[in-house]
Amino acid sequence: MSSKMRNKVQKKFNMRGYKLKMEALTEILGFIGRFPDAEDEALDLLLDELHNVSLKSSILDKEPVQRVVALLLEAEAAVEESPTTSGHSSAASASALRIIDAFDFPKFRYDAIKKLFHKYSGKLPIYGDAPAKVTLYRDRFMLLFQRLSRDPHFSRPVFDSDMSDYGSCQISPIQSLVGQRGKRWVMGLISQLEDGHFYLEDLTAAVEVDLSNAISFYRPVNIWPSKITTGFFVENTIVLAEGEMLMDVNRNFVNDLQVKTCGFPPLEDREKSLAMLAGLDFFGSGSLTKEEMVRLAELERGAVNDMFVILSDVWLDHEEKTMEKLEIILNGYENENVVPSLFVFMGNFSSHPCNLSFSSYSSIRSNFGRLGKMIADHQRLKEHSRFLFIPGPDDIGPSHALPRCSLPKYIIEEFQSHIPNAVFMSNPCRIRFYTLEIVFLREDMLYKMRRSCLMPPLTEETSDPFEHIVLGDRSEQKAFKYTGVTCFNPGSFSNDFTFVAYRPCSQEVELSAV
């Protein structure tokens, strides 16, 4: 094997955070040498499969590499034995698909002084300590603030720039509002520091706000050419607000901010964000070179047969309804010329919340076992599709806070005896499919946010509550485009037997039901 290929292998593994011992490198070179016409694809496949293996260290020796190579060669042999049975390029799809658990997401912190992101390399516990909540909101505020600072409408005017024609929209620190007259723009977190009294907080101070006369802005003072503030305003969200300090009858300041206009920080195009954050892997799927992105984009355009089937609220204890309908879906796709690349099952997986009064854990375990046997009876799906399971808000777990851990091993053991390659991930989790980045979140957010909404949402553009937020909950199924992003809610399968078939190549969403 040439020194050029050796260097390429080491570079790719370094980009994924791995260090190779000599015997591991030799094993890798031997594997990709089996595919002289597809060395890059073989290397990417090996890297993706290694990510799904439990590793003791990021320094790789021969043993874990040899184990993954053996699995890949076994899968290749199985495909060669029945090359025409599936009508589906399962090996190619498997190499293109990477699933990332929330607890493996890269963590970055923004340095406002150096204006740089630093990767956090420490290990975080599942349960945070006392300062963790403060750190969470501070980091969230800084992430939004660094993005807002790139928006020309909120930047400091330079000399006699055209921005002065609109009036300054420069963000003022809340601490600077004391004793100031006239309207000011601020960015802060909506908090309820006292019962019934709402405040805006930033990193400098907090000020009580009067929202009684506030409106959601749509196109204030001709600054924004398009809508940026459709959404629900609830406690603990970060907003932009325009207002002025209140004065009493003697024209003395009373330290309350009368908010006139309120909205969310403006969105930024994905391409612009990627250009500003070049080289940083925020998604967690590994950094890719331009050449690799071009090659993946070409492969993606050819993946016209790949399809994801997404179901939410799959109550496994409803045998007569849910399981019967699920059997119909599996039978239908089993008999298709091309089987789906991925089935995504999102919780809840029981009709009864798994709270402190719940004790039927053995029944959930056996229900999963029955589901595994049902899938295993569909041979083509078992061999050529992958199965991803994401817990719901009322499923078994150590906490109801997000992110939620994957389902416990005890619950899924019987299922895995039937479908050993099934993947159980956190809620939320992420998927990279070729160049596409997909996020799955299961939470009953519409109900929670409507219940906690402080101001009525803007209805100038839409009266549909779903279009105010990207949902994955038990409300009715929906699909729409949001600033170029495909968003959809599969609906509640156990309530109305709805689900979604998604074609990632064309980003086409089919709202389906049985």
Short mmCIF file of C-alpha atoms in Angstrom, two decimals:
data_model
loop_
_atom_site.label_atom_id
_atom_site.label_comp_id
_atom_site.label_asym_id
_atom_site.label_seq_id
_atom_site.Cartn_x
_atom_site.Cartn_y
_atom_site.Cartn_z
CA MET A 1 0.00 0.00 0.00
CA SER A 2 1.39 3.41 -0.97
CA SER A 3 2.57 5.96 1.56
CA LYS A 4 -0.06 8.32 0.16
CA MET A 5 -2.84 5.95 1.24
CA ARG A 6 -1.21 5.49 4.67
CA ASN A 7 -1.20 9.24 5.18
CA LYS A 8 -4.81 9.50 4.00
CA VAL A 9 -5.94 6.83 6.45
CA GLN A 10 -4.14 8.46 9.36
CA LYS A 11 -5.51 11.89 8.45
CA LYS A 12 -9.11 10.64 8.32
CA PHE A 13 -8.81 8.84 11.63
CA ASN A 14 -7.25 11.92 13.22
CA MET A 15 -10.19 14.02 12.02
CA ARG A 16 -12.55 11.61 13.80
CA GLY A 17 -10.50 11.82 17.00
CA TYR A 18 -8.69 8.47 16.71
CA LYS A 19 -4.99 7.61 16.99
CA LEU A 20 -3.77 4.44 15.25
CA LYS A 21 -1.21 1.95 16.47
CA MET A 22 0.89 0.31 13.77
CA GLU A 23 -0.93 -3.05 13.90
CA ALA A 24 -4.30 -1.26 13.61
CA LEU A 25 -3.08 0.70 10.58
CA THR A 26 -1.88 -2.53 8.96
CA GLU A 27 -5.29 -4.13 9.50
CA ILE A 28 -7.09 -1.13 8.00
CA LEU A 29 -4.85 -1.04 4.93
CA GLY A 30 -5.44 -4.76 4.41
CA PHE A 31 -9.21 -4.23 4.50
CA ILE A 32 -9.37 -1.34 2.06
CA GLY A 33 -6.90 -3.14 -0.20
CA ARG A 34 -9.69 -5.64 -0.91
CA PHE A 35 -11.56 -2.86 -2.72
CA PRO A 36 -9.10 -1.27 -5.18
CA ASP A 37 -11.88 0.51 -7.06
CA ALA A 38 -13.65 1.82 -3.96
CA GLU A 39 -10.97 2.49 -1.36
CA ASP A 40 -12.54 5.76 -0.12
CA GLU A 41 -15.97 4.15 0.31
CA ALA A 42 -14.44 1.20 2.18
CA LEU A 43 -12.53 3.52 4.50
CA ASP A 44 -15.62 5.64 5.24
CA LEU A 45 -17.65 2.50 5.95
CA LEU A 46 -15.00 1.24 8.37
CA LEU A 47 -14.92 4.60 10.18
CA ASP A 48 -18.71 4.75 10.50
CA GLU A 49 -18.94 1.23 11.87
CA LEU A 50 -16.12 1.87 14.36
CA HIS A 51 -18.14 4.78 15.73
CA ASN A 52 -20.95 2.38 16.65
CA VAL A 53 -18.61 0.06 18.56
CA SER A 54 -17.90 0.48 22.26
CA LEU A 55 -14.21 1.49 22.47
CA LYS A 56 -12.08 1.62 25.59
CA SER A 57 -9.83 4.32 24.21
CA SER A 58 -9.43 6.66 21.26
CA ILE A 59 -6.04 5.04 20.66
CA LEU A 60 -6.90 2.06 18.47
CA ASP A 61 -5.00 -1.20 18.47
CA LYS A 62 -5.59 -4.24 16.29
CA GLU A 63 -8.44 -5.89 18.24
CA PRO A 64 -11.39 -3.43 17.71
CA VAL A 65 -10.41 -2.84 14.07
CA GLN A 66 -10.19 -6.57 13.43
CA ARG A 67 -13.61 -7.07 15.01
CA VAL A 68 -15.27 -4.45 12.79
CA VAL A 69 -13.50 -5.70 9.67
CA ALA A 70 -14.79 -9.20 10.36
CA LEU A 71 -18.36 -7.90 10.65
CA LEU A 72 -18.07 -5.95 7.40
CA LEU A 73 -16.64 -8.87 5.48
CA GLU A 74 -19.41 -11.09 6.84
CA ALA A 75 -22.02 -8.59 5.68
CA GLU A 76 -20.38 -8.38 2.26
CA ALA A 77 -20.47 -12.14 1.92
CA ALA A 78 -24.17 -12.20 2.80
CA VAL A 79 -24.91 -9.57 0.13
CA GLU A 80 -22.95 -11.52 -2.49
CA GLU A 81 -24.94 -14.66 -1.75
CA SER A 82 -28.25 -12.92 -2.53
CA PRO A 83 -27.42 -9.91 -4.74
CA THR A 84 -30.86 -9.54 -6.29
CA THR A 85 -33.20 -10.30 -3.43
CA SER A 86 -33.53 -6.84 -1.95
CA GLY A 87 -33.28 -4.48 -4.88
CA HIS A 88 -31.49 -2.19 -2.44
CA SER A 89 -27.87 -1.07 -2.11
CA SER A 90 -27.80 -1.78 1.62
CA ALA A 91 -24.00 -1.68 1.91
CA ALA A 92 -23.85 1.78 0.34
CA SER A 93 -26.66 3.07 2.53
CA ALA A 94 -25.06 1.65 5.67
CA SER A 95 -21.79 3.44 4.90
CA ALA A 96 -23.65 6.71 4.27
CA LEU A 97 -25.70 6.56 7.49
CA ARG A 98 -24.25 7.67 10.79
CA ILE A 99 -26.30 7.96 13.99
CA ILE A 100 -25.06 10.18 16.83
CA ASP A 101 -26.19 9.91 20.45
CA ALA A 102 -26.88 13.18 22.31
CA PHE A 103 -24.27 12.27 24.92
CA ASP A 104 -21.66 12.09 22.15
CA PHE A 105 -22.48 15.52 20.70
CA PRO A 106 -19.38 17.75 20.58
CA LYS A 107 -19.50 20.52 23.17
CA PHE A 108 -18.13 23.97 22.46
CA ARG A 109 -17.93 27.16 24.48
CA TYR A 110 -17.64 30.62 23.02
CA ASP A 111 -14.87 32.94 24.17
CA ALA A 112 -16.28 36.46 23.82
CA ILE A 113 -12.83 38.02 24.27
CA LYS A 114 -11.00 36.04 21.57
CA LYS A 115 -14.22 35.53 19.58
CA LEU A 116 -13.43 31.86 19.18
CA PHE A 117 -15.06 28.55 20.03
CA HIS A 118 -13.19 26.16 22.31
CA LYS A 119 -14.06 22.49 22.38
CA TYR A 120 -14.94 21.22 25.84
CA SER A 121 -13.06 17.97 26.39
CA GLY A 122 -14.10 17.17 29.95
CA LYS A 123 -16.55 14.42 30.86
CA LEU A 124 -19.96 15.67 31.97
CA PRO A 125 -22.19 13.79 34.44
CA ILE A 126 -25.79 12.89 33.61
CA TYR A 127 -26.99 15.04 36.52
CA GLY A 128 -25.59 18.57 36.70
CA ASP A 129 -24.27 20.27 39.79
CA ALA A 130 -25.59 23.55 41.24
CA PRO A 131 -23.90 25.95 38.75
CA ALA A 132 -24.88 23.82 35.73
CA LYS A 133 -28.15 25.64 35.09
CA VAL A 134 -26.47 29.04 35.10
CA THR A 135 -23.77 27.74 32.75
CA LEU A 136 -26.42 26.33 30.39
CA TYR A 137 -28.19 29.67 29.95
CA ARG A 138 -24.95 31.63 29.79
CA ASP A 139 -23.60 29.39 27.01
CA ARG A 140 -26.91 29.59 25.15
CA PHE A 141 -26.88 33.38 25.43
CA MET A 142 -23.32 33.62 24.12
CA LEU A 143 -24.10 31.33 21.18
CA LEU A 144 -26.94 33.60 20.10
CA PHE A 145 -25.02 36.79 20.81
CA GLN A 146 -22.06 35.80 18.62
CA ARG A 147 -24.48 35.04 15.79
CA LEU A 148 -26.36 38.31 16.32
CA SER A 149 -23.11 40.26 16.21
CA ARG A 150 -22.70 39.19 12.56
CA ASP A 151 -26.11 40.59 11.61
CA PRO A 152 -25.59 44.03 10.01
CA HIS A 153 -28.85 45.37 11.47
CA PHE A 154 -27.63 44.88 15.03
CA SER A 155 -23.98 45.76 14.53
CA ARG A 156 -22.48 49.01 15.73
CA PRO A 157 -22.79 51.62 12.92
CA VAL A 158 -19.43 52.49 11.37
CA PHE A 159 -18.91 56.18 10.57
CA ASP A 160 -21.71 57.38 8.24
CA SER A 161 -23.00 53.99 7.17
CA ASP A 162 -26.47 53.55 5.70
CA MET A 163 -27.65 51.87 8.87
CA SER A 164 -27.99 55.25 10.55
CA ASP A 165 -30.96 55.99 8.26
CA TYR A 166 -32.98 53.40 10.16
CA GLY A 167 -31.93 54.46 13.59
CA SER A 168 -29.48 52.42 15.62
CA CYS A 169 -30.52 48.89 16.51
CA GLN A 170 -27.34 48.26 18.42
CA ILE A 171 -27.86 45.95 21.39
CA SER A 172 -27.46 47.71 24.74
CA PRO A 173 -26.42 45.86 27.91
CA ILE A 174 -29.28 45.80 30.38
CA GLN A 175 -27.03 47.34 33.02
CA SER A 176 -26.72 50.48 30.85
CA LEU A 177 -30.48 51.13 30.83
CA VAL A 178 -30.50 52.65 34.30
CA GLY A 179 -31.14 56.39 34.00
CA GLN A 180 -31.39 56.28 30.21
CA ARG A 181 -34.25 57.88 28.27
CA GLY A 182 -35.49 56.85 24.86
CA LYS A 183 -35.93 53.48 23.24
CA ARG A 184 -33.20 50.86 23.42
CA TRP A 185 -32.75 47.38 21.97
CA VAL A 186 -31.74 44.65 24.41
CA MET A 187 -31.29 40.89 24.25
CA GLY A 188 -32.13 38.84 27.31
CA LEU A 189 -33.60 35.75 28.85
CA ILE A 190 -37.24 35.89 29.98
CA SER A 191 -37.29 34.79 33.62
CA GLN A 192 -39.70 34.95 36.54
CA LEU A 193 -37.52 35.97 39.45
CA GLU A 194 -40.59 36.74 41.55
CA ASP A 195 -44.05 35.23 41.33
CA GLY A 196 -46.03 37.05 38.68
CA HIS A 197 -43.12 39.38 37.80
CA PHE A 198 -41.15 38.78 34.62
CA TYR A 199 -37.62 39.98 33.98
CA LEU A 200 -35.16 40.19 31.13
CA GLU A 201 -31.67 39.02 32.08
CA ASP A 202 -28.37 39.26 30.26
CA LEU A 203 -24.80 38.79 31.54
CA THR A 204 -24.76 42.24 33.16
CA ALA A 205 -28.06 42.68 35.01
CA ALA A 206 -31.79 41.96 35.14
CA VAL A 207 -34.68 44.36 34.65
CA GLU A 208 -38.39 43.87 35.30
CA VAL A 209 -40.40 44.12 32.09
CA ASP A 210 -43.94 45.19 31.29
CA LEU A 211 -45.20 43.05 28.38
CA SER A 212 -48.79 44.31 28.42
CA ASN A 213 -48.30 46.54 25.35
CA ALA A 214 -45.72 44.42 23.57
CA ILE A 215 -46.27 43.11 20.04
CA SER A 216 -44.35 40.51 18.06
CA PHE A 217 -42.42 42.31 15.36
CA TYR A 218 -42.77 41.30 11.75
CA ARG A 219 -41.05 44.05 9.72
CA PRO A 220 -40.20 46.81 12.19
CA VAL A 221 -38.77 50.04 10.75
CA ASN A 222 -38.12 48.27 7.43
CA ILE A 223 -35.13 46.46 8.86
CA TRP A 224 -35.95 42.85 8.10
CA PRO A 225 -36.94 41.82 4.57
CA SER A 226 -38.61 38.68 5.87
CA LYS A 227 -40.27 37.18 8.95
CA ILE A 228 -38.00 36.17 11.81
CA THR A 229 -40.20 35.97 14.88
CA THR A 230 -42.95 33.44 14.35
CA GLY A 231 -42.97 31.42 17.55
CA PHE A 232 -44.09 31.06 21.15
CA PHE A 233 -42.71 33.37 23.83
CA VAL A 234 -42.30 31.35 27.01
CA GLU A 235 -40.25 31.57 30.17
CA ASN A 236 -36.50 30.87 29.73
CA THR A 237 -36.43 31.84 26.05
CA ILE A 238 -33.96 34.44 24.79
CA VAL A 239 -35.54 37.36 22.94
CA LEU A 240 -34.78 40.72 21.41
CA ALA A 241 -36.85 43.56 22.82
CA GLU A 242 -37.23 47.24 22.05
CA GLY A 243 -38.47 49.44 24.85
CA GLU A 244 -37.75 52.26 27.26
CA MET A 245 -37.49 52.67 30.98
CA LEU A 246 -40.72 53.71 32.75
CA MET A 247 -41.00 56.92 34.74
CA ASP A 248 -43.49 57.91 37.43
CA VAL A 249 -45.57 61.11 37.51
CA ASN A 250 -42.56 63.02 38.83
CA ARG A 251 -40.51 61.77 35.87
CA ASN A 252 -38.38 59.60 38.08
CA PHE A 253 -37.28 56.23 36.73
CA VAL A 254 -38.99 53.23 38.32
CA ASN A 255 -36.56 50.61 36.90
CA ASP A 256 -39.15 48.86 34.77
CA LEU A 257 -38.70 48.35 31.03
CA GLN A 258 -41.82 49.04 28.98
CA VAL A 259 -41.46 46.64 26.05
CA LYS A 260 -42.93 47.88 22.77
CA THR A 261 -41.59 45.28 20.35
CA CYS A 262 -40.48 41.73 21.04
CA GLY A 263 -39.09 38.98 18.83
CA PHE A 264 -36.54 36.22 18.47
CA PRO A 265 -32.95 36.73 17.28
CA PRO A 266 -32.81 36.67 13.46
CA LEU A 267 -31.95 33.42 11.75
CA GLU A 268 -28.72 32.93 9.85
CA ASP A 269 -28.38 30.96 6.64
CA ARG A 270 -26.74 27.58 7.11
CA GLU A 271 -24.11 28.34 4.47
CA LYS A 272 -23.08 31.54 6.25
CA SER A 273 -22.82 29.76 9.59
CA LEU A 274 -20.71 26.97 8.10
CA ALA A 275 -18.42 29.51 6.48
CA MET A 276 -17.89 31.32 9.80
CA LEU A 277 -17.37 28.08 11.74
CA ALA A 278 -15.26 26.30 9.15
CA GLY A 279 -13.32 23.37 10.55
CA LEU A 280 -15.48 22.93 13.66
CA ASP A 281 -17.65 19.82 13.90
CA PHE A 282 -20.71 20.98 15.82
CA PHE A 283 -22.94 18.19 14.51
CA GLY A 284 -20.77 15.31 15.71
CA SER A 285 -20.47 13.34 12.48
CA GLY A 286 -16.81 14.17 11.91
CA SER A 287 -15.17 16.93 9.90
CA LEU A 288 -15.16 16.41 6.14
CA THR A 289 -12.92 17.95 3.50
CA LYS A 290 -14.38 19.75 0.47
CA GLU A 291 -13.43 16.82 -1.71
CA GLU A 292 -15.27 14.42 0.58
CA MET A 293 -18.37 16.62 0.60
CA VAL A 294 -18.39 16.75 -3.21
CA ARG A 295 -18.06 12.98 -3.44
CA LEU A 296 -20.82 12.42 -0.86
CA ALA A 297 -23.10 14.88 -2.68
CA GLU A 298 -22.65 12.88 -5.88
CA LEU A 299 -23.49 9.63 -4.10
CA GLU A 300 -26.48 11.31 -2.45
CA ARG A 301 -27.95 12.34 -5.80
CA GLY A 302 -27.86 8.70 -6.84
CA ALA A 303 -29.55 7.41 -3.67
CA VAL A 304 -33.05 7.89 -5.09
CA ASN A 305 -34.35 4.61 -3.64
CA ASP A 306 -33.41 5.31 -0.03
CA MET A 307 -36.32 5.97 2.31
CA PHE A 308 -36.83 6.44 6.05
CA VAL A 309 -40.06 5.35 7.75
CA ILE A 310 -40.78 7.29 10.97
CA LEU A 311 -43.39 6.37 13.59
CA SER A 312 -44.09 8.07 16.90
CA ASP A 313 -46.10 6.91 19.94
CA VAL A 314 -45.77 3.19 19.22
CA TRP A 315 -47.65 1.69 22.18
CA LEU A 316 -46.48 -1.91 22.27
CA ASP A 317 -49.04 -2.84 24.95
CA HIS A 318 -51.92 -2.20 22.49
CA GLU A 319 -51.74 -5.55 20.77
CA GLU A 320 -55.11 -5.48 19.04
CA LYS A 321 -54.67 -2.01 17.52
CA THR A 322 -51.06 -0.82 17.40
CA MET A 323 -49.38 -4.16 16.76
CA GLU A 324 -51.92 -5.20 14.13
CA LYS A 325 -51.45 -1.94 12.23
CA LEU A 326 -47.69 -2.22 12.56
CA GLU A 327 -47.85 -5.71 11.06
CA ILE A 328 -49.68 -4.25 8.05
CA ILE A 329 -46.91 -1.66 7.54
CA LEU A 330 -44.14 -4.24 7.80
CA ASN A 331 -45.93 -6.58 5.39
CA GLY A 332 -46.35 -3.74 2.91
CA TYR A 333 -42.70 -2.74 2.88
CA GLU A 334 -41.53 -6.37 2.89
CA ASN A 335 -43.22 -6.82 -0.47
CA GLU A 336 -41.87 -3.63 -2.05
CA ASN A 337 -39.17 -3.86 -4.70
CA VAL A 338 -36.91 -1.67 -2.55
CA VAL A 339 -37.13 -1.91 1.23
CA PRO A 340 -36.64 1.21 3.42
CA SER A 341 -33.11 2.02 4.51
CA LEU A 342 -34.19 2.94 8.03
CA PHE A 343 -37.16 2.52 10.35
CA VAL A 344 -37.34 5.07 13.18
CA PHE A 345 -39.54 4.14 16.16
CA MET A 346 -40.09 6.98 18.64
CA GLY A 347 -41.76 6.57 22.03
CA ASN A 348 -43.74 6.49 24.07
CA PHE A 349 -43.61 2.71 23.88
CA SER A 350 -46.29 2.20 26.53
CA SER A 351 -49.74 3.72 26.91
CA HIS A 352 -49.06 4.14 30.65
CA PRO A 353 -46.38 6.62 31.81
CA CYS A 354 -43.37 4.90 33.37
CA ASN A 355 -43.44 6.95 36.57
CA LEU A 356 -42.93 5.97 40.23
CA SER A 357 -46.27 4.14 40.33
CA PHE A 358 -45.42 2.02 37.28
CA SER A 359 -44.20 -1.52 38.00
CA SER A 360 -44.82 -3.56 34.84
CA TYR A 361 -41.29 -3.35 33.46
CA SER A 362 -41.25 -7.04 32.63
CA SER A 363 -44.29 -6.55 30.40
CA ILE A 364 -42.50 -3.80 28.43
CA ARG A 365 -39.54 -6.15 28.03
CA SER A 366 -41.75 -8.92 26.67
CA ASN A 367 -43.58 -6.44 24.39
CA PHE A 368 -40.27 -5.44 22.86
CA GLY A 369 -39.44 -9.11 22.43
CA ARG A 370 -42.71 -9.64 20.58
CA LEU A 371 -41.93 -6.66 18.32
CA GLY A 372 -38.48 -8.10 17.59
CA LYS A 373 -39.99 -11.43 16.57
CA MET A 374 -42.50 -9.64 14.33
CA ILE A 375 -39.71 -7.79 12.52
CA ALA A 376 -37.57 -10.95 12.29
CA ASP A 377 -40.44 -12.71 10.49
CA HIS A 378 -39.92 -10.22 7.63
CA GLN A 379 -36.66 -11.53 6.28
CA ARG A 380 -35.88 -8.79 3.75
CA LEU A 381 -36.48 -6.03 6.30
CA LYS A 382 -34.36 -7.80 8.87
CA GLU A 383 -31.44 -8.20 6.47
CA HIS A 384 -31.50 -4.92 4.56
CA SER A 385 -33.15 -2.28 6.79
CA ARG A 386 -31.85 -0.68 9.97
CA PHE A 387 -33.99 0.01 13.03
CA LEU A 388 -33.57 3.03 15.32
CA PHE A 389 -35.41 3.45 18.64
CA ILE A 390 -35.74 6.81 20.43
CA PRO A 391 -37.39 7.06 23.88
CA GLY A 392 -40.40 9.30 24.47
CA PRO A 393 -41.04 11.72 27.35
CA ASP A 394 -42.89 9.08 29.44
CA ASP A 395 -40.61 6.11 28.76
CA ILE A 396 -38.21 4.52 31.24
CA GLY A 397 -35.26 6.74 32.12
CA PRO A 398 -33.38 8.43 34.95
CA SER A 399 -34.95 11.83 34.31
CA HIS A 400 -37.60 13.66 32.31
CA ALA A 401 -35.06 16.32 31.33
CA LEU A 402 -33.61 16.46 27.84
CA PRO A 403 -31.49 14.84 26.59
CA ARG A 404 -32.90 11.50 27.67
CA CYS A 405 -30.76 8.37 27.79
CA SER A 406 -31.45 5.44 25.50
CA LEU A 407 -33.73 2.67 26.77
CA PRO A 408 -32.18 0.44 29.48
CA LYS A 409 -30.48 -2.80 28.42
CA TYR A 410 -32.88 -4.92 30.48
CA ILE A 411 -35.85 -3.67 28.44
CA ILE A 412 -34.32 -4.33 25.01
CA GLU A 413 -32.47 -7.65 25.52
CA GLU A 414 -35.25 -9.85 24.16
CA PHE A 415 -35.67 -7.56 21.14
CA GLN A 416 -31.95 -7.63 20.35
CA SER A 417 -31.94 -11.42 20.40
CA HIS A 418 -34.12 -11.18 17.28
CA ILE A 419 -32.70 -7.99 15.70
CA PRO A 420 -29.07 -7.71 16.87
CA ASN A 421 -28.20 -4.74 14.64
CA ALA A 422 -30.96 -2.48 16.01
CA VAL A 423 -29.76 0.87 17.37
CA PHE A 424 -31.10 2.39 20.61
CA MET A 425 -30.25 6.06 20.95
CA SER A 426 -30.94 9.10 23.09
CA ASN A 427 -33.70 11.67 22.70
CA PRO A 428 -32.82 13.79 20.78
CA CYS A 429 -30.36 12.16 18.40
CA ARG A 430 -28.80 13.12 15.10
CA ILE A 431 -28.28 11.37 11.78
CA ARG A 432 -25.90 12.18 8.99
CA PHE A 433 -26.97 10.66 5.68
CA TYR A 434 -24.39 11.49 3.03
CA THR A 435 -24.34 15.32 3.29
CA LEU A 436 -27.73 15.69 5.00
CA GLU A 437 -27.92 16.43 8.71
CA ILE A 438 -31.14 15.25 10.39
CA VAL A 439 -32.32 15.74 13.98
CA PHE A 440 -34.97 13.59 15.67
CA LEU A 441 -36.68 14.94 18.79
CA ARG A 442 -39.62 13.37 20.61
CA GLU A 443 -41.37 15.73 23.03
CA ASP A 444 -44.93 16.99 23.53
CA MET A 445 -43.84 20.56 22.95
CA LEU A 446 -46.94 22.13 21.40
CA TYR A 447 -49.08 21.47 24.49
CA LYS A 448 -46.35 22.66 26.88
CA MET A 449 -45.55 25.83 24.99
CA ARG A 450 -49.15 26.86 24.39
CA ARG A 451 -49.84 26.36 28.09
CA SER A 452 -46.85 28.52 29.10
CA CYS A 453 -47.08 31.17 26.36
CA LEU A 454 -46.69 34.73 27.69
CA MET A 455 -47.80 36.51 24.52
CA PRO A 456 -50.09 35.37 21.70
CA PRO A 457 -48.07 34.19 18.70
CA LEU A 458 -47.95 36.25 15.53
CA THR A 459 -50.75 35.35 13.07
CA GLU A 460 -49.89 37.66 10.17
CA GLU A 461 -48.25 34.85 8.20
CA THR A 462 -49.88 31.72 9.63
CA SER A 463 -52.50 30.71 12.16
CA ASP A 464 -51.25 27.11 12.24
CA PRO A 465 -49.60 26.56 15.67
CA PHE A 466 -47.34 23.86 14.23
CA GLU A 467 -45.56 26.36 12.02
CA HIS A 468 -44.43 28.31 15.07
CA ILE A 469 -42.07 25.50 16.10
CA VAL A 470 -40.52 22.27 14.83
CA LEU A 471 -42.44 19.46 16.54
CA GLY A 472 -42.16 15.74 17.19
CA ASP A 473 -45.14 15.19 19.43
CA ARG A 474 -48.60 13.65 19.57
CA SER A 475 -50.32 16.48 17.72
CA GLU A 476 -51.60 15.93 14.17
CA GLN A 477 -49.04 15.13 11.49
CA LYS A 478 -47.65 18.06 9.52
CA ALA A 479 -44.85 18.85 7.08
CA PHE A 480 -43.50 22.18 5.84
CA LYS A 481 -40.34 24.02 4.83
CA TYR A 482 -38.80 26.42 7.34
CA THR A 483 -36.00 28.66 6.01
CA GLY A 484 -34.96 25.89 3.64
CA VAL A 485 -35.14 23.16 6.29
CA THR A 486 -37.59 20.27 5.89
CA CYS A 487 -39.62 19.89 9.09
CA PHE A 488 -42.27 17.30 9.85
CA ASN A 489 -44.24 15.68 12.63
CA PRO A 490 -45.16 12.01 12.00
CA GLY A 491 -48.26 12.18 14.19
CA SER A 492 -49.29 9.72 16.90
CA PHE A 493 -49.31 6.20 15.49
CA SER A 494 -51.23 4.64 18.36
CA ASN A 495 -53.95 7.32 18.26
CA ASP A 496 -54.64 7.73 14.54
CA PHE A 497 -52.17 5.27 12.90
CA THR A 498 -50.30 8.00 11.04
CA PHE A 499 -46.61 7.89 10.10
CA VAL A 500 -44.20 9.50 7.66
CA ALA A 501 -42.17 8.13 4.75
CA TYR A 502 -39.22 10.44 4.09
CA ARG A 503 -36.96 10.34 1.04
CA PRO A 504 -33.74 12.12 2.05
CA CYS A 505 -32.37 12.40 -1.50
CA SER A 506 -35.24 14.66 -2.61
CA GLN A 507 -36.30 15.71 0.93
CA GLU A 508 -39.79 14.59 0.01
CA VAL A 509 -42.18 13.89 2.91
CA GLU A 510 -45.11 11.51 2.44
CA LEU A 511 -47.75 11.87 5.17
CA SER A 512 -49.12 8.34 5.49
CA ALA A 513 -51.67 6.36 7.48
CA VAL A 514 -53.06 2.81 7.73
#
